[in-house]
PDB file of C-alpha atoms in Angstrom:
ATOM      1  CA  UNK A   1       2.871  23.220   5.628  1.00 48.00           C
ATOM      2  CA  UNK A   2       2.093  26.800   4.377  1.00 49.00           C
ATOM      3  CA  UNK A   3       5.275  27.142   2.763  1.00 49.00           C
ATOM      4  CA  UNK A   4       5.213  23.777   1.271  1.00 43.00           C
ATOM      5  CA  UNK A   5       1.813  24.848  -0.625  1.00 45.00           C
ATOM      6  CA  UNK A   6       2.909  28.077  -1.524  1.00 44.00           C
ATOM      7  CA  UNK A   7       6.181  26.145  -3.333  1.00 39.00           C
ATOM      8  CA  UNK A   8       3.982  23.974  -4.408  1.00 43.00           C
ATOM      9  CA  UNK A   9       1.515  27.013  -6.201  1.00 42.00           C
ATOM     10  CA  UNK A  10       5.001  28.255  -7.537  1.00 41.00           C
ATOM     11  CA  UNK A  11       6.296  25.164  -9.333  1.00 39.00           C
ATOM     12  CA  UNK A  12       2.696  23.729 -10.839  1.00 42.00           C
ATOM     13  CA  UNK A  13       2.362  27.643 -11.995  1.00 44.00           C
ATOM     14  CA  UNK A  14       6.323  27.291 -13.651  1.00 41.00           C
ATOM     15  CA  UNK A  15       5.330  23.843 -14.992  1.00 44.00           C
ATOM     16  CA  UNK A  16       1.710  24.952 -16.612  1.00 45.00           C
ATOM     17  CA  UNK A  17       3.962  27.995 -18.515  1.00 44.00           C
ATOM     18  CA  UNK A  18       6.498  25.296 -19.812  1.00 42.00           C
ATOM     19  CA  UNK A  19       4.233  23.116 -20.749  1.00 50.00           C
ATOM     20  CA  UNK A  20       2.183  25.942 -22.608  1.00 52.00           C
ATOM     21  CA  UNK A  21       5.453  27.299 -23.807  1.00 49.00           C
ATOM     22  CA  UNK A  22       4.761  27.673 -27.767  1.00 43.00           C
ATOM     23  CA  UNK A  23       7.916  29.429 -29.351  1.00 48.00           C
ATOM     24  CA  UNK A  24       8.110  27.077 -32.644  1.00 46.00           C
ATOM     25  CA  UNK A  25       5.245  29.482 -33.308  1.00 53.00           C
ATOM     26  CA  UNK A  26       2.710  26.102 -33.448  1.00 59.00           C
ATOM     27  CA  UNK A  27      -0.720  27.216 -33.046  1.00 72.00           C
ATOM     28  CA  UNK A  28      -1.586  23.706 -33.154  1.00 84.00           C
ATOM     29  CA  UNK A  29      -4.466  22.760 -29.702  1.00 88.00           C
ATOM     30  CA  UNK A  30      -3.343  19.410 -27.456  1.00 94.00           C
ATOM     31  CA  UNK A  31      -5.272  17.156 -25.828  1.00 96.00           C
ATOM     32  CA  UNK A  32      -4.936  16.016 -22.121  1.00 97.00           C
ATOM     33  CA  UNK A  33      -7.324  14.210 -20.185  1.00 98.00           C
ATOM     34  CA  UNK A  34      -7.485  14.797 -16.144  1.00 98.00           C
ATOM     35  CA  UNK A  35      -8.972  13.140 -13.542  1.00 98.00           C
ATOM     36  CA  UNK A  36     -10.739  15.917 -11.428  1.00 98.00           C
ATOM     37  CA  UNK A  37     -10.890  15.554  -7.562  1.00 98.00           C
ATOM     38  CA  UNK A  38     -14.456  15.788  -5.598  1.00 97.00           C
ATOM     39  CA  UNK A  39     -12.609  18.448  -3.461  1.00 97.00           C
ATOM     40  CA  UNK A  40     -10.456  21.565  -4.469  1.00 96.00           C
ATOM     41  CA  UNK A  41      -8.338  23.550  -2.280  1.00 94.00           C
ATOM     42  CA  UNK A  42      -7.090  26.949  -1.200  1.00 92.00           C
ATOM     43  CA  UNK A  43      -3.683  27.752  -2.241  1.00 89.00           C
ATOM     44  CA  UNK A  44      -1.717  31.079  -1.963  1.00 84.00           C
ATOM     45  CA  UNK A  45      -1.962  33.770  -4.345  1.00 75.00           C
ATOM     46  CA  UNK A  46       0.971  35.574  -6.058  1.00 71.00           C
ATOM     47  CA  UNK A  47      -0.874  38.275  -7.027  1.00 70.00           C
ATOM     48  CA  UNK A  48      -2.925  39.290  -4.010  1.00 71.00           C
ATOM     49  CA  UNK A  49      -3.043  38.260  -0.054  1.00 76.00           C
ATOM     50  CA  UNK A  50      -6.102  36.052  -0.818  1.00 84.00           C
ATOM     51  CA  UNK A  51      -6.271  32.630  -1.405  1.00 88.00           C
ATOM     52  CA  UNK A  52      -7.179  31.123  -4.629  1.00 88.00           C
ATOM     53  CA  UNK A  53      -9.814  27.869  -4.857  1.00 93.00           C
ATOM     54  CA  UNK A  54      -8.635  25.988  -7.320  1.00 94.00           C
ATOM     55  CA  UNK A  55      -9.185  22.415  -9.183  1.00 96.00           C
ATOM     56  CA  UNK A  56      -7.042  19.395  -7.594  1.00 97.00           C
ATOM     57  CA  UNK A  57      -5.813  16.672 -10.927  1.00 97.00           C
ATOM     58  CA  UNK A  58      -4.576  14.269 -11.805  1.00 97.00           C
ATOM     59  CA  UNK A  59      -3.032  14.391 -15.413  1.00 97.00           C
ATOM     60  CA  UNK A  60      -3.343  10.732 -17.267  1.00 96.00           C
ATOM     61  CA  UNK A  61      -0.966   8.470 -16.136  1.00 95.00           C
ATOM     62  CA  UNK A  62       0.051  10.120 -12.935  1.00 95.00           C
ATOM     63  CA  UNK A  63      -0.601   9.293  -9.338  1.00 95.00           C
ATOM     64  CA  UNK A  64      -0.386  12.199  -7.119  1.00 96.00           C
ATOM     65  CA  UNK A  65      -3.638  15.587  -7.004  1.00 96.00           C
ATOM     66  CA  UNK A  66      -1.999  18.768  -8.991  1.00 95.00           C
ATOM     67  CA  UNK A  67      -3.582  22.305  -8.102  1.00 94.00           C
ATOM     68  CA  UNK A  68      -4.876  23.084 -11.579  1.00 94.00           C
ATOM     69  CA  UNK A  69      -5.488  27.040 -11.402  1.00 90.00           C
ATOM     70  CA  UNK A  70      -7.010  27.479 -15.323  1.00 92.00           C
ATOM     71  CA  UNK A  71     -10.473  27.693 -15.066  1.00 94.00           C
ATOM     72  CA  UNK A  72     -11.880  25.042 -17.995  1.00 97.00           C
ATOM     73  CA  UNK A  73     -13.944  26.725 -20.447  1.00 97.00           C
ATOM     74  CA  UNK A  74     -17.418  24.247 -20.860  1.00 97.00           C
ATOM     75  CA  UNK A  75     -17.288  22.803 -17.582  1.00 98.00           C
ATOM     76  CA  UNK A  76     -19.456  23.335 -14.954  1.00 97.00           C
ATOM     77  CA  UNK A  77     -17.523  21.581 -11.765  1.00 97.00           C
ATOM     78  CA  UNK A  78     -19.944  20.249  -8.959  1.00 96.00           C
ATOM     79  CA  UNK A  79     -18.577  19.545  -5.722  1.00 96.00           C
ATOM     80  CA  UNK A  80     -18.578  15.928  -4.023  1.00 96.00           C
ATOM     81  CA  UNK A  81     -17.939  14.361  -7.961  1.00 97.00           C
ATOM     82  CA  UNK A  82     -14.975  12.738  -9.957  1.00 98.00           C
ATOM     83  CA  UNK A  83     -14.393  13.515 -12.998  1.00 98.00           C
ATOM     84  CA  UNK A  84     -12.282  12.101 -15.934  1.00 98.00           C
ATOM     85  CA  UNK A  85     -12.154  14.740 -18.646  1.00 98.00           C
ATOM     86  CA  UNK A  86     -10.638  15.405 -21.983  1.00 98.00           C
ATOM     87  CA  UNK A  87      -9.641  18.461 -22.448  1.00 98.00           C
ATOM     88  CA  UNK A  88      -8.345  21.054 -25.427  1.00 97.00           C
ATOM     89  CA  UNK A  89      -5.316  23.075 -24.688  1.00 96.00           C
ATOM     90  CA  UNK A  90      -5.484  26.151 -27.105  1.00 94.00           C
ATOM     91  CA  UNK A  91      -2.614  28.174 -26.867  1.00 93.00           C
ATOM     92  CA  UNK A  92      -2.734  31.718 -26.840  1.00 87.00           C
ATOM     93  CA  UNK A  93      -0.657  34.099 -28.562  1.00 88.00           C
ATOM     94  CA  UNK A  94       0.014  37.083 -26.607  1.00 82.00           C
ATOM     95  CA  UNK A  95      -1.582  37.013 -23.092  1.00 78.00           C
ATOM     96  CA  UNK A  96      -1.788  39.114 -20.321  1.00 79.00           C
ATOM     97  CA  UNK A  97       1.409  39.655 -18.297  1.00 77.00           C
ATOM     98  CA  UNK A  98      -0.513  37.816 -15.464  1.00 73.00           C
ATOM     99  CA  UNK A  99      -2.716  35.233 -17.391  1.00 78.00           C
ATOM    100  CA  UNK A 100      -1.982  31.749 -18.661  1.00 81.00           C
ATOM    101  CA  UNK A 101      -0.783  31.730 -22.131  1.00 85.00           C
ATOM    102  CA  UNK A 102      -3.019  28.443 -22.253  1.00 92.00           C
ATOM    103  CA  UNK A 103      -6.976  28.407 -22.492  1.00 93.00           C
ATOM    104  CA  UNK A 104      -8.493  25.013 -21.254  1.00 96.00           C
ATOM    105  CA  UNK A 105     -11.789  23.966 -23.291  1.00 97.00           C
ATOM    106  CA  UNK A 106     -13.823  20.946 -22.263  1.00 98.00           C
ATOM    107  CA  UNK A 107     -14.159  17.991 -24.872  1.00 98.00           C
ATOM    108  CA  UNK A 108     -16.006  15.853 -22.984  1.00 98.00           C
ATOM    109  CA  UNK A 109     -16.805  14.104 -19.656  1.00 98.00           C
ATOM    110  CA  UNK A 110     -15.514  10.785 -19.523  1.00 98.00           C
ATOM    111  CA  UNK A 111     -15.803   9.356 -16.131  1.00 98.00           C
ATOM    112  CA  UNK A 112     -18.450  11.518 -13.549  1.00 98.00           C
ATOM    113  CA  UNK A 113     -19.096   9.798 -10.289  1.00 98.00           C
ATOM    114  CA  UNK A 114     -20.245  11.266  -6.865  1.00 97.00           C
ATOM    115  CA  UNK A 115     -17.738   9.712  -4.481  1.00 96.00           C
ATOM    116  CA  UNK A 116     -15.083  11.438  -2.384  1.00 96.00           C
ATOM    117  CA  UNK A 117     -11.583  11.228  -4.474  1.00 96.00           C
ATOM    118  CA  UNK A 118      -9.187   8.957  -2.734  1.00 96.00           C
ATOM    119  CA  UNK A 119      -5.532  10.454  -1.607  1.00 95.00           C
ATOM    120  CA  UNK A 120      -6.697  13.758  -1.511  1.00 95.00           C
ATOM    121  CA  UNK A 121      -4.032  16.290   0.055  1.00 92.00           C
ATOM    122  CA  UNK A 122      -4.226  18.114   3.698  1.00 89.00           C
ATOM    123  CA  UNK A 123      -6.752  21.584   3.091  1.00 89.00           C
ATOM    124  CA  UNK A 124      -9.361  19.936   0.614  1.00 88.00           C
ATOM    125  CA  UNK A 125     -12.611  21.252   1.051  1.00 90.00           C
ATOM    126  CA  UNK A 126     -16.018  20.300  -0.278  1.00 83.00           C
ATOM    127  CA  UNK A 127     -18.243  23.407  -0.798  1.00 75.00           C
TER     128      UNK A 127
END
């Protein structure tokens, strides 16, 4: 199970650079909207020996909780609620080595509803 998370941590990390990846030189922001679990969860860091706490999502139109490690700039998570947000995705040009080259910014709230998220993966907590 450990390893499975820690593959896990590795791809959604590979998958948030691609989908950051800006090399047309497009400065241009997207927007995404997420469905944000009532629970996050511990995954392993690849920096350090301690665990990171991050968001569990659900990106429009898909079924199955993402660890989202960007922290979203605006939003103020509380645990125990859904969320459905729209978000900004503002890339950024040069970033740290061990940053995302991505800065999430909170449009708005959508959807926010105390209620335990349905689905939710093995090692969710509620704080």
């Amino acid at each position: 199970m450990k390893r499975l998370i820690q593959l896990t941590a590795i791809l959604l990390c590979a998958a948030v650079c691609i989908a950051c990846d800006n090399e047309s030189g497009d400065e241009t922001p997207q927007i995404a909207r997420y469905t944000i679990a009532s629970h996050r969860i511990y995954t392993p860091n690849v920096v350090s020996t301690l665990p990171v706490l991050c968001y569990l999502v659900k990106p429009e139109g898909t079924t199955k909780w993402q660890c989202f490690y960007n922290p979203i700039s605006g939003f103020t998570y509380e645990p125990g609620t859904e969320y459905e947000v729209e978000v900004e995705i503002i890339p950024i040009s040069n970033p740290p080595m061990d940053a995302s080259n991505c800065e999430y910014r909170l449009r708005r709230i959508l959807r926010q509803e105390t209620t335990t998220s349905d689905n939710l993966p093995d090692g969710a907590v509620s704080e």
